[in-house]
Tab-separated table of C-alpha atoms and ligand atoms in Angstrom:
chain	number	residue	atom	x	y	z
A	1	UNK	CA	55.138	7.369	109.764
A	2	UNK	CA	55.285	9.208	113.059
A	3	UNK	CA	58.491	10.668	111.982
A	4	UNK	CA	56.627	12.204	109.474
A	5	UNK	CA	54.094	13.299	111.127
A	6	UNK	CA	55.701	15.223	113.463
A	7	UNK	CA	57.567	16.772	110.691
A	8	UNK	CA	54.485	18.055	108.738
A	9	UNK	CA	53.530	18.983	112.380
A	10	UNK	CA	56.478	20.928	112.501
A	11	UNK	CA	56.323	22.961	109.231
A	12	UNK	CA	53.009	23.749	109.698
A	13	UNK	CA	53.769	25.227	113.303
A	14	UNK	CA	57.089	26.728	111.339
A	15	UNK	CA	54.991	28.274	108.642
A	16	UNK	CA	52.199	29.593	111.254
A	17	UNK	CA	55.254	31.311	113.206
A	18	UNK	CA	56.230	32.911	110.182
A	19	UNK	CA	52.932	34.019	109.144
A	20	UNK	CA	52.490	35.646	112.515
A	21	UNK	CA	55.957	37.238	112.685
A	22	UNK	CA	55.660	38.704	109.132
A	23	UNK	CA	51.590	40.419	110.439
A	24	UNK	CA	53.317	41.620	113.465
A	25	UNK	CA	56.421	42.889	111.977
A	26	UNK	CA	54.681	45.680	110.856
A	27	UNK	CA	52.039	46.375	113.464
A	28	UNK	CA	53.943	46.721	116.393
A	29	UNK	CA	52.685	49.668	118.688
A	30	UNK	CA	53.596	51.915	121.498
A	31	UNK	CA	50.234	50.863	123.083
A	32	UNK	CA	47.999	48.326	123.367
A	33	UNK	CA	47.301	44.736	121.085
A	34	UNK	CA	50.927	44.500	119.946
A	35	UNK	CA	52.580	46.984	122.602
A	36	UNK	CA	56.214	47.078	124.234
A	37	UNK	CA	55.660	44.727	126.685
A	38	UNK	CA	54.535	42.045	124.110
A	39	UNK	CA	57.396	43.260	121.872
A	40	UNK	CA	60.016	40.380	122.983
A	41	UNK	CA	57.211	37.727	122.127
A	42	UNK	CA	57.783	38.890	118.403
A	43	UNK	CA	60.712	39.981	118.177
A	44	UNK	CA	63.093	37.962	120.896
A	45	UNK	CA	66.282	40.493	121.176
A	46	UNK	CA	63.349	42.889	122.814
A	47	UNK	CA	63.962	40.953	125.653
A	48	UNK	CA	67.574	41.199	125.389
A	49	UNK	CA	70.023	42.424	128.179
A	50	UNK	CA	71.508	45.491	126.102
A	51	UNK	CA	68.363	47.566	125.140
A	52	UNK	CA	67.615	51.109	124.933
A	53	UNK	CA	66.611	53.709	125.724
A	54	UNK	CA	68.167	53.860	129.533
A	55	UNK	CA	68.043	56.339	131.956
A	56	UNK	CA	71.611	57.829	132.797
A	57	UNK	CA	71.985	58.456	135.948
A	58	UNK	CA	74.830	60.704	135.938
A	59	UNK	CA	76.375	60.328	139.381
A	60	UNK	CA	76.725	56.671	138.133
A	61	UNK	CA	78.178	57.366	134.908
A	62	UNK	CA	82.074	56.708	134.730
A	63	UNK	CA	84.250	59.558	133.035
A	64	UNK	CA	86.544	58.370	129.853
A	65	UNK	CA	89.199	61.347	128.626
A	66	UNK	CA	89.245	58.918	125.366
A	67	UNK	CA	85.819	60.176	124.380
A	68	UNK	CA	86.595	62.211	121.769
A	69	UNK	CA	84.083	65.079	120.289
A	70	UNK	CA	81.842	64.318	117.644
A	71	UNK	CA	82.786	65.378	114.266
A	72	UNK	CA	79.686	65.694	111.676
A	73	UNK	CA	81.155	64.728	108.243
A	74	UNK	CA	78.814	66.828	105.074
A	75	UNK	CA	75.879	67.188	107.517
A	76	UNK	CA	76.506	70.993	106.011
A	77	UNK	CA	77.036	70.155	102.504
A	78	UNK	CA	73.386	68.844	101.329
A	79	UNK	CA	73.674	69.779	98.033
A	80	UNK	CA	70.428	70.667	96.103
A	81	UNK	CA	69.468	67.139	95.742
A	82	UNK	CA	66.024	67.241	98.120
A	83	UNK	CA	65.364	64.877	100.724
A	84	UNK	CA	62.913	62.105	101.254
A	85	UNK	CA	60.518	62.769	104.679
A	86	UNK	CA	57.844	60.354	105.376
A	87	UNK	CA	55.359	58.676	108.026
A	88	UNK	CA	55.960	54.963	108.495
A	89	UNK	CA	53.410	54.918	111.175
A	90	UNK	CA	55.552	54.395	114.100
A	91	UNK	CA	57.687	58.133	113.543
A	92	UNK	CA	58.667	60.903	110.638
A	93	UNK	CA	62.055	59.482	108.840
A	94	UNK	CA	64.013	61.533	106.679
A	95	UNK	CA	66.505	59.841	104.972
A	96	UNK	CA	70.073	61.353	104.577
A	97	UNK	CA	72.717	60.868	101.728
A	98	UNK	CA	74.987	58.791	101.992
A	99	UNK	CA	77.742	61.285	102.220
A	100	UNK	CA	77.237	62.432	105.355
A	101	UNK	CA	78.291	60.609	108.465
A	102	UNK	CA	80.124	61.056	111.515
A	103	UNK	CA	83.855	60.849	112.798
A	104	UNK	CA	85.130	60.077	116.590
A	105	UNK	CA	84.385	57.281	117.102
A	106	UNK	CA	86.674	54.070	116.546
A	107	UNK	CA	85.016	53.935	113.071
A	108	UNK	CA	83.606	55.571	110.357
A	109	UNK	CA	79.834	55.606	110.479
A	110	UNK	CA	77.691	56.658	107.460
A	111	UNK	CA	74.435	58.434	108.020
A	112	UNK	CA	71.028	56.845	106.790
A	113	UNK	CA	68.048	58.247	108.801
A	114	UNK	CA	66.504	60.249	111.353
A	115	UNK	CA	63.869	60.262	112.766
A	116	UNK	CA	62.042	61.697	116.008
A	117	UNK	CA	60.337	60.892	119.136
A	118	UNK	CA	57.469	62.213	121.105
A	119	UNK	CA	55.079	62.957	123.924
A	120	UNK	CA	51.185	63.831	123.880
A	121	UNK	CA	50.940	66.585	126.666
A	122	UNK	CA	52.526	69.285	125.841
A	123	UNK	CA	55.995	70.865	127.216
A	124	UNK	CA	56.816	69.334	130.791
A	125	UNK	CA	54.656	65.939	129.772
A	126	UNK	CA	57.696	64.044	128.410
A	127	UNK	CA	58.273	62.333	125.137
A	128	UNK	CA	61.983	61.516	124.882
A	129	UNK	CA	63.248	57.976	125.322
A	130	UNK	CA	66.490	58.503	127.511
A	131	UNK	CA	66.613	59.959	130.605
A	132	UNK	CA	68.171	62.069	132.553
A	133	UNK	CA	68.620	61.696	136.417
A	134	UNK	CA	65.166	60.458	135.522
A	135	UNK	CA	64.023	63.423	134.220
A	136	UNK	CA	62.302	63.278	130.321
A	137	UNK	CA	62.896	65.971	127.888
A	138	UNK	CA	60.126	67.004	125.560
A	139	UNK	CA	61.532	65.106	122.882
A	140	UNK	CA	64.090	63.326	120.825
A	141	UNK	CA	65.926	63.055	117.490
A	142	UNK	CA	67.582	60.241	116.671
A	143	UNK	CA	70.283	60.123	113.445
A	144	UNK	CA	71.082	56.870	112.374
A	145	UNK	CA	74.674	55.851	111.160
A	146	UNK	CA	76.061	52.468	109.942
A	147	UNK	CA	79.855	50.895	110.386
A	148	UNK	CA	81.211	51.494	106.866
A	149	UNK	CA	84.391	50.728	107.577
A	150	UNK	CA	82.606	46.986	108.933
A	151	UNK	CA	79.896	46.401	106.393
A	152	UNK	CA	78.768	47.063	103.018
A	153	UNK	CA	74.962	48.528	103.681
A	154	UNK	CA	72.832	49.086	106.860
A	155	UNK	CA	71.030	45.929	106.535
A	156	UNK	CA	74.471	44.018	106.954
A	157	UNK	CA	75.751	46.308	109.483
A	158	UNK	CA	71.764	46.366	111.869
A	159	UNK	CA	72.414	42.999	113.429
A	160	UNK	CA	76.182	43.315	114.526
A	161	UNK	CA	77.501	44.659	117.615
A	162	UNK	CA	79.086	47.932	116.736
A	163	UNK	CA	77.156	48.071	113.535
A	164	UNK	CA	75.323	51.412	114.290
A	165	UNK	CA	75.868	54.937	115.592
A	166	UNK	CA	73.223	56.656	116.782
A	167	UNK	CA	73.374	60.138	117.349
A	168	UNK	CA	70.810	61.485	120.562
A	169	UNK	CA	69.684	64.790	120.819
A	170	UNK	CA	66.942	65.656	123.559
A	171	UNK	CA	64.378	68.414	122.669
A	172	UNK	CA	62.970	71.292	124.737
A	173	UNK	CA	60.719	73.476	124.612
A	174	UNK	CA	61.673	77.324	124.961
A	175	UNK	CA	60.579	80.281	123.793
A	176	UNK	CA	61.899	81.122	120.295
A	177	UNK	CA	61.045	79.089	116.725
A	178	UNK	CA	63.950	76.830	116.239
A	179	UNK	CA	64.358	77.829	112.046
A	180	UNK	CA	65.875	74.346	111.625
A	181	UNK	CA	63.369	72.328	113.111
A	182	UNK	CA	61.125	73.779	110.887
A	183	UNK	CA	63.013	72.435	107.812
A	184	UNK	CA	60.825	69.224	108.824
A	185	UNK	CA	57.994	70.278	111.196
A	186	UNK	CA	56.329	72.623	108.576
A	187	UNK	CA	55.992	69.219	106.215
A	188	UNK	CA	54.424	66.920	108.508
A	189	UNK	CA	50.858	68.217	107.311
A	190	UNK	CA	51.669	66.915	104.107
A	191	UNK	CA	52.791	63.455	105.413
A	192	UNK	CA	49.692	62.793	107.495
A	193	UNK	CA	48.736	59.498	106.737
A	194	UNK	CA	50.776	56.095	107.336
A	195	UNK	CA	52.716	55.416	104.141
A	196	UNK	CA	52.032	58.739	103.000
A	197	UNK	CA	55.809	60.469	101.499
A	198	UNK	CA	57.119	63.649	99.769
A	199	UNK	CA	60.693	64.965	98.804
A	200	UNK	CA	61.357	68.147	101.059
A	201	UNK	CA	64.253	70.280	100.048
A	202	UNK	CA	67.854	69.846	101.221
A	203	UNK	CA	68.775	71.643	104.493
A	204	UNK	CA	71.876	72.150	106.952
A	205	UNK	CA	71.226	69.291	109.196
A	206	UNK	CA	74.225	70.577	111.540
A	207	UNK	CA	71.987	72.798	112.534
A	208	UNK	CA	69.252	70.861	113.873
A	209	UNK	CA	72.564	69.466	116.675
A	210	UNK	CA	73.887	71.067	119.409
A	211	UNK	CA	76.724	73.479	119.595
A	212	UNK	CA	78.743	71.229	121.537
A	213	UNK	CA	79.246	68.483	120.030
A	214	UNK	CA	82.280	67.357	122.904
A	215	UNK	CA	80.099	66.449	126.013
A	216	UNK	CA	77.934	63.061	125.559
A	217	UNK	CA	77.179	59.854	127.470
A	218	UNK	CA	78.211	56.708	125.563
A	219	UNK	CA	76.909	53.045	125.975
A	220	UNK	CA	75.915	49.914	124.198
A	221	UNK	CA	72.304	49.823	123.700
A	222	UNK	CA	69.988	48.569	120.858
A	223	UNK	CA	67.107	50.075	118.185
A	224	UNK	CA	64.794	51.413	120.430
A	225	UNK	CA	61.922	49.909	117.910
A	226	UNK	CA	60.911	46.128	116.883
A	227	UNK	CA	63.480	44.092	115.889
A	228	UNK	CA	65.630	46.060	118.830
A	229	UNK	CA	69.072	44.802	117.587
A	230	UNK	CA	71.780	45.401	120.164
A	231	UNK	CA	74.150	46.573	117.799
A	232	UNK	CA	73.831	50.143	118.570
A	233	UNK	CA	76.873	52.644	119.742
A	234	UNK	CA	74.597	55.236	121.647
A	235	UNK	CA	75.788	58.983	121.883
A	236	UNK	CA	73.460	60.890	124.086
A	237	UNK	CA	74.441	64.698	123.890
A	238	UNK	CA	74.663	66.574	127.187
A	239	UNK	CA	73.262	70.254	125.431
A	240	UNK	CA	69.946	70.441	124.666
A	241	UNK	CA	68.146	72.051	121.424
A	242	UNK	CA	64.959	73.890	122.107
A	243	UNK	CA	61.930	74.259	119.615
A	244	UNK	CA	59.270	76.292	120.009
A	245	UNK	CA	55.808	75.246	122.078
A	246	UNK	CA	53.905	75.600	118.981
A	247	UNK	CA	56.689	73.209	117.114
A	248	UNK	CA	55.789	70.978	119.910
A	249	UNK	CA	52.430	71.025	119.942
A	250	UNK	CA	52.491	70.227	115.463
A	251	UNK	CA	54.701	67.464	116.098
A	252	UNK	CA	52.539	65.949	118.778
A	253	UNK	CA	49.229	66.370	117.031
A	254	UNK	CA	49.229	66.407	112.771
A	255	UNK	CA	50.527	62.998	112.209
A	256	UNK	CA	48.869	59.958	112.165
A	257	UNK	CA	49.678	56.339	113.092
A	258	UNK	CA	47.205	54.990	110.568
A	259	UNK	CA	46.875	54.654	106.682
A	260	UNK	CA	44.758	57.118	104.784
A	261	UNK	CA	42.340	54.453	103.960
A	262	UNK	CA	41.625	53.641	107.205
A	263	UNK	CA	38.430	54.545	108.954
A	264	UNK	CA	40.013	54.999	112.532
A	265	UNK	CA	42.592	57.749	112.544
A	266	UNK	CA	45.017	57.266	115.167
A	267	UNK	CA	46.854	59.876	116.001
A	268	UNK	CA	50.831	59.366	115.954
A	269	UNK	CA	51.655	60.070	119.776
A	270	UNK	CA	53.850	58.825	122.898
A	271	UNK	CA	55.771	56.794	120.487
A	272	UNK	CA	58.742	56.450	123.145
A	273	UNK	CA	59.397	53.395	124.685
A	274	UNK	CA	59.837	53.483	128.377
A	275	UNK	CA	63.839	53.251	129.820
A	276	UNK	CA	65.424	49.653	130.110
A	277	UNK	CA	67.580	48.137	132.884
A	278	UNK	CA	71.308	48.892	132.056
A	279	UNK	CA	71.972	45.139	133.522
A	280	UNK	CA	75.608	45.671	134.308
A	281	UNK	CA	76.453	48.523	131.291
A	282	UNK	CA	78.141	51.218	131.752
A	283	UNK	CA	77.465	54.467	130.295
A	284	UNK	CA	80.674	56.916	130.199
A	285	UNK	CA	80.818	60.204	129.927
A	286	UNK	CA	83.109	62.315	127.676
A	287	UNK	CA	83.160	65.265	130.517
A	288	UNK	CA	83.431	65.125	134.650
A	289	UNK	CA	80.630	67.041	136.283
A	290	UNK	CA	82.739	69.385	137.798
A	291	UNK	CA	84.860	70.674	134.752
A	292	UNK	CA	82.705	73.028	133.590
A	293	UNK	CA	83.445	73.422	129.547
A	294	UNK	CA	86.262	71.115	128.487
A	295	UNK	CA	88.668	73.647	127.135
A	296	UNK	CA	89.181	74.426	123.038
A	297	UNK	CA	92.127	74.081	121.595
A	298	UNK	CA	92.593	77.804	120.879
A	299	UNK	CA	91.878	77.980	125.303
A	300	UNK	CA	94.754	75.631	125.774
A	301	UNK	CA	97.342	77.333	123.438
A	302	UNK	CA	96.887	81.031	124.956
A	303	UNK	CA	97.594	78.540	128.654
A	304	UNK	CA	100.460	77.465	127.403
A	305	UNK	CA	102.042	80.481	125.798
A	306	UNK	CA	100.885	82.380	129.204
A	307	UNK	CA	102.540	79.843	131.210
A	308	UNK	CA	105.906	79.916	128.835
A	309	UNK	CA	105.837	84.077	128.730
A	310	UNK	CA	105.540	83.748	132.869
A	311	UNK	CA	108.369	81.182	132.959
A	312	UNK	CA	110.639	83.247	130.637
A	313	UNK	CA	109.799	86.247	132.881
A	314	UNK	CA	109.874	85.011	136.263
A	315	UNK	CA	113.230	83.535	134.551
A	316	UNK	CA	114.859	87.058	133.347
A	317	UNK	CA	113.865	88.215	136.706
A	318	UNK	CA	116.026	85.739	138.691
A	319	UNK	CA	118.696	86.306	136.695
A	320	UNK	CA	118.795	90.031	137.012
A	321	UNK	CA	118.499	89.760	140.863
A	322	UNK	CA	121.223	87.271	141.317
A	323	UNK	CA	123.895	89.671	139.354
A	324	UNK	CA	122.716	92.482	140.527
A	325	UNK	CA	123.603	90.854	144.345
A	326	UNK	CA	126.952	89.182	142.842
A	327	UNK	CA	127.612	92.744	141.425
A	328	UNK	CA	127.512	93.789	144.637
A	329	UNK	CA	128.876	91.228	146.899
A	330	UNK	CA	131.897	91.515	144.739
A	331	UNK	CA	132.522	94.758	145.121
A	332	UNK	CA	132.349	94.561	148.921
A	333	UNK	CA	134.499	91.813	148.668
A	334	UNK	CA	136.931	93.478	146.541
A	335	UNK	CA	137.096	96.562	149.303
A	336	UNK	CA	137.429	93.716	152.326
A	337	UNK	CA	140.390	92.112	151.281
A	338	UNK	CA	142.151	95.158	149.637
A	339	UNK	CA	141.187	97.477	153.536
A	340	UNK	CA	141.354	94.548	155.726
A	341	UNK	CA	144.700	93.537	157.733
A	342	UNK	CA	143.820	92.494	160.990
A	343	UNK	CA	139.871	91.821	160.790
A	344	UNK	CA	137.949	87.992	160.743
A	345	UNK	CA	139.107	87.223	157.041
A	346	UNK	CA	142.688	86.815	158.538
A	347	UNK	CA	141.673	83.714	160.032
A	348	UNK	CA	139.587	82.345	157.279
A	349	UNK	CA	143.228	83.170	155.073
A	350	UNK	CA	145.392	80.998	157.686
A	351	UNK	CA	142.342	78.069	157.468
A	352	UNK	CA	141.904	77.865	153.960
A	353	UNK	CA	144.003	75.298	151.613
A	354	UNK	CA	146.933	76.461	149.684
A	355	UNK	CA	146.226	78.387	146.407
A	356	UNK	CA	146.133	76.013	143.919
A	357	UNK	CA	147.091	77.244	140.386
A	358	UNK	CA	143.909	77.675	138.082
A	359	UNK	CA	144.721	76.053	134.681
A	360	UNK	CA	141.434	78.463	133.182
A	361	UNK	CA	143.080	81.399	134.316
A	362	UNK	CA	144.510	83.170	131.591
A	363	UNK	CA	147.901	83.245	131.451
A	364	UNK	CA	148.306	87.142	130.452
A	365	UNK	CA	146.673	88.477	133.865
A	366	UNK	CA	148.856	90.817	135.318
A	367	UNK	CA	150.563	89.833	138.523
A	368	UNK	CA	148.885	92.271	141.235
A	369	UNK	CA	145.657	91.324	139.945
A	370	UNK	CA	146.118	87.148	140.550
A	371	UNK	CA	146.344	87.656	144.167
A	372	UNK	CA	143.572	89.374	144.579
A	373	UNK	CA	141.199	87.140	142.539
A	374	UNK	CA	142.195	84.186	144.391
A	375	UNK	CA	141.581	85.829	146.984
A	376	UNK	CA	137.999	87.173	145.999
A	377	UNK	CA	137.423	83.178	144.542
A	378	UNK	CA	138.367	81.678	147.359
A	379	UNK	CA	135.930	83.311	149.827
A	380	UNK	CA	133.708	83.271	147.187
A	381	UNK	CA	133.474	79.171	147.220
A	382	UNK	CA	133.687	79.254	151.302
A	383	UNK	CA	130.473	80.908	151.583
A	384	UNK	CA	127.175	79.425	150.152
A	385	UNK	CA	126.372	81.135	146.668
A	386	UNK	CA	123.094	82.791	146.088
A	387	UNK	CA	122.202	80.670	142.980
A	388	UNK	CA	125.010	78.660	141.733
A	389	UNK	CA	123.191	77.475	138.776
A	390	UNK	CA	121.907	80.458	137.331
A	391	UNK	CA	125.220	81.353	136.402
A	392	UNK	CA	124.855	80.369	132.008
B	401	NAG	C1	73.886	44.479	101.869
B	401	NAG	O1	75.086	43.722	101.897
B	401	NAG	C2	74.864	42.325	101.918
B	401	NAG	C3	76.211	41.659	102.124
B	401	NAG	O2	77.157	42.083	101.183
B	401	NAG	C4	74.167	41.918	100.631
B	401	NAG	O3	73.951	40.532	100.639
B	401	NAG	C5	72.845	42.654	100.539
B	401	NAG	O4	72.223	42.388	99.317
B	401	NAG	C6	73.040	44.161	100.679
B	401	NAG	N1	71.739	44.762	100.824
B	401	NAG	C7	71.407	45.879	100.191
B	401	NAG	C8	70.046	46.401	100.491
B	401	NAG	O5	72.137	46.440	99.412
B	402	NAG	C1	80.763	48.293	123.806
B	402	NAG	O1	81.087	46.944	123.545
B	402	NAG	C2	82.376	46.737	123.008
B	402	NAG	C3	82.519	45.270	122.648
B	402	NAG	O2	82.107	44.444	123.674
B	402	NAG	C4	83.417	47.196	124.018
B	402	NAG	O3	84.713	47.032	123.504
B	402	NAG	C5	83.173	48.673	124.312
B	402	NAG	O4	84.076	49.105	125.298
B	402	NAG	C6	81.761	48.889	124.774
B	402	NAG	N1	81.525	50.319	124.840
B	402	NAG	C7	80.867	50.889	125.836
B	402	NAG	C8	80.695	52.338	125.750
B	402	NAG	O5	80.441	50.257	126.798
């Protein structure tokens, strides 16, 4: 009987858990009742030792020449079929089709969402999630891949290490409209509400990245929202993308957090979550600080045909100088032995070895002639040669 009392006990705890993870799984927030520091209570891999955002401190980051540049796949190609944007009370998602995704990393990783985070004062008041040397950027956008080559859908691939790809790009403010921001920005007034959804029409999303796409800091990190699986690969770009301050200021202050039908609006703000401890990680770099642009491919072909053209010339130009001085040494050779009877090269004639016969020499050289090549041959391999081995 006590047995089965505990075990009533039990499920009722079991189904009072549930009841509570289910309410909260939905009204997590930035700040206050259900805010990040109560996030691990509900959702346990919160408090994991893998979670993002971090701040990447980039004299501590460790260069890898493996990291390869990221390689958009359709981002371009959107087709005329329009896009979904809405307001799920945490951020604005726009899903993406499921033919665009991303190569260069060791898999293929399909593109689902992305979204964006923010700040509440304005440019220089923060709003990203990772960090630079400490430093915030204004804000973020976040596009959100999943292991194809690993698992079927995102919901499979959410909860497994290596599952996801996320794409980082921090946001400044400068002073020119970024066009392709405003492929989202000038719909949020339509998406106001919690809930609240629209189709939007198809845009280049490559446009909303950086230019270069090579330099990036890489680590293992998690969803920066509840249920914070750490099954993220993270790709933080080095190059920034600026928006405007008025961009800024729409995205911080026309949506809400709350439904329509509510009576308090709360406006959607500061939904970052502050930097976690990278506990051991590593985050590696694709560039070293000092190496300025890594090169293109078209930079390192015109180095290698300038080095070849050098070599071939510096090549043709040793060549040239060591006939022209054999040319010459020859020819005041040939005048020595023919003038000389009683000089210095008398006594290198009684020292040297007996002329040996030559089996290359032709055979039909005329007879004066012999004497005075072995002669010239002789000295010639007596004194060090200018550059034996140029000779072809
Ligand atoms: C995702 O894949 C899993 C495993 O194959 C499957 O059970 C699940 O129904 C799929 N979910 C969706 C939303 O398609
Ligand atoms: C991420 O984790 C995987 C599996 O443990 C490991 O092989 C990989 O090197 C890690 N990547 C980074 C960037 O730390």
């Amino acid at each position: 009987m006590d047995s089965l009392g505990l075990f009533i006990l039990l499920v009722l705890l079991c189904c009072q858990w549930r009841a509570a993870l289910t309410a909260e799984q939905s009204s997590w927030t930035y700040t206050g009742l259900v805010g990040q520091s109560d996030w691990s209570q509900f959702f346990p891999d919160c408090g994991g030792s893998s979670q993002s955002p971090v701040d990447v401190a980039t004299t501590q980051t460790q260069y890898d020449p493996s990291l390869k540049p990221i390689t958009p796949l359709g981002y371009s190609q959107h087709g005329n079929q329009p896009l979904m944007i809405y307001n799920n009370g945490h951020t604005v998602v726009i899903e993406m089709p499921g033919w665009m995704g991303i190569r260069g990393l060791p898999w293929l990783f399909t593109a689902v969402q992305m979204h964006l985070h923010w700040g509440s004062g304005g440019p220089s008041h923060g709003g990203s999630e990772h960090t630079v040397d400490g430093q915030s950027a204004e804000a973020e956008l976040h596009i959100v891949h999943y292991n194809a080559e690993l698992y079927p859908n995102m919901s499979a691939a959410m909860t497994q290490r290596g599952g996801l790809a996320v794409l980082a790009i921090l946001i400044e403010t400068g002073e020119e409209t970024n066009e392709a921001f405003d492929n989202i920005i000038n719909y949020l007034s339509r998406i106001r509400h919690a809930d609240q959804k629209m189709f939007i029409p198809a845009f280049d999303i490559q446009s909303l990245l950086p230019d270069d796409l090579g330099r990036y800091y890489r680590y293992n990190g998690s969803l920066t929202t509840p249920p914070c699986y750490q099954s993220v690969i993270w790709t933080v770009f080095h190059e920034r993308v600026h928006i405007s301050k008025a961009q800024l200021l729409k995205l911080e202050t026309v949506l809400y957090s709350s439904k329509e039908e509510e009576s308090d609006r709360m406006l959607l703000q500061d939904n970052y979550r502050a930097t976690q401890p990278l506990n051991h990680r590593v985050v590696f770099s694709s560039f070293t600080a000092d190496s300025g642009k890594e090169l293109t491919s078209g930079e390192v072909t015109a180095i290698v045909i300038g080095v070849m053209c050098g070599g071939v010339g510096l090549a043709v130009i040793v060549r040239f100088i060591v006939k022209t001085m054999r040319f010459f040494s020859h020819q005041r050779r040939q005048t020595v032995v023919v003038n000389s009877s009683s000089s210095s090269w008398d006594v290198l004639h009684s020292n040297r070895p007996a002329p040996m016969p030559r089996t290359k020499d032709p055979e039909k050289e005329k007879k004066q002639d012999v004497d005075l090549n072995l002669t010239a041959d002789t000295i010639k391999t007596e004194e060090p040669s200018v550059c034996p081995h140029a000779e072809p």
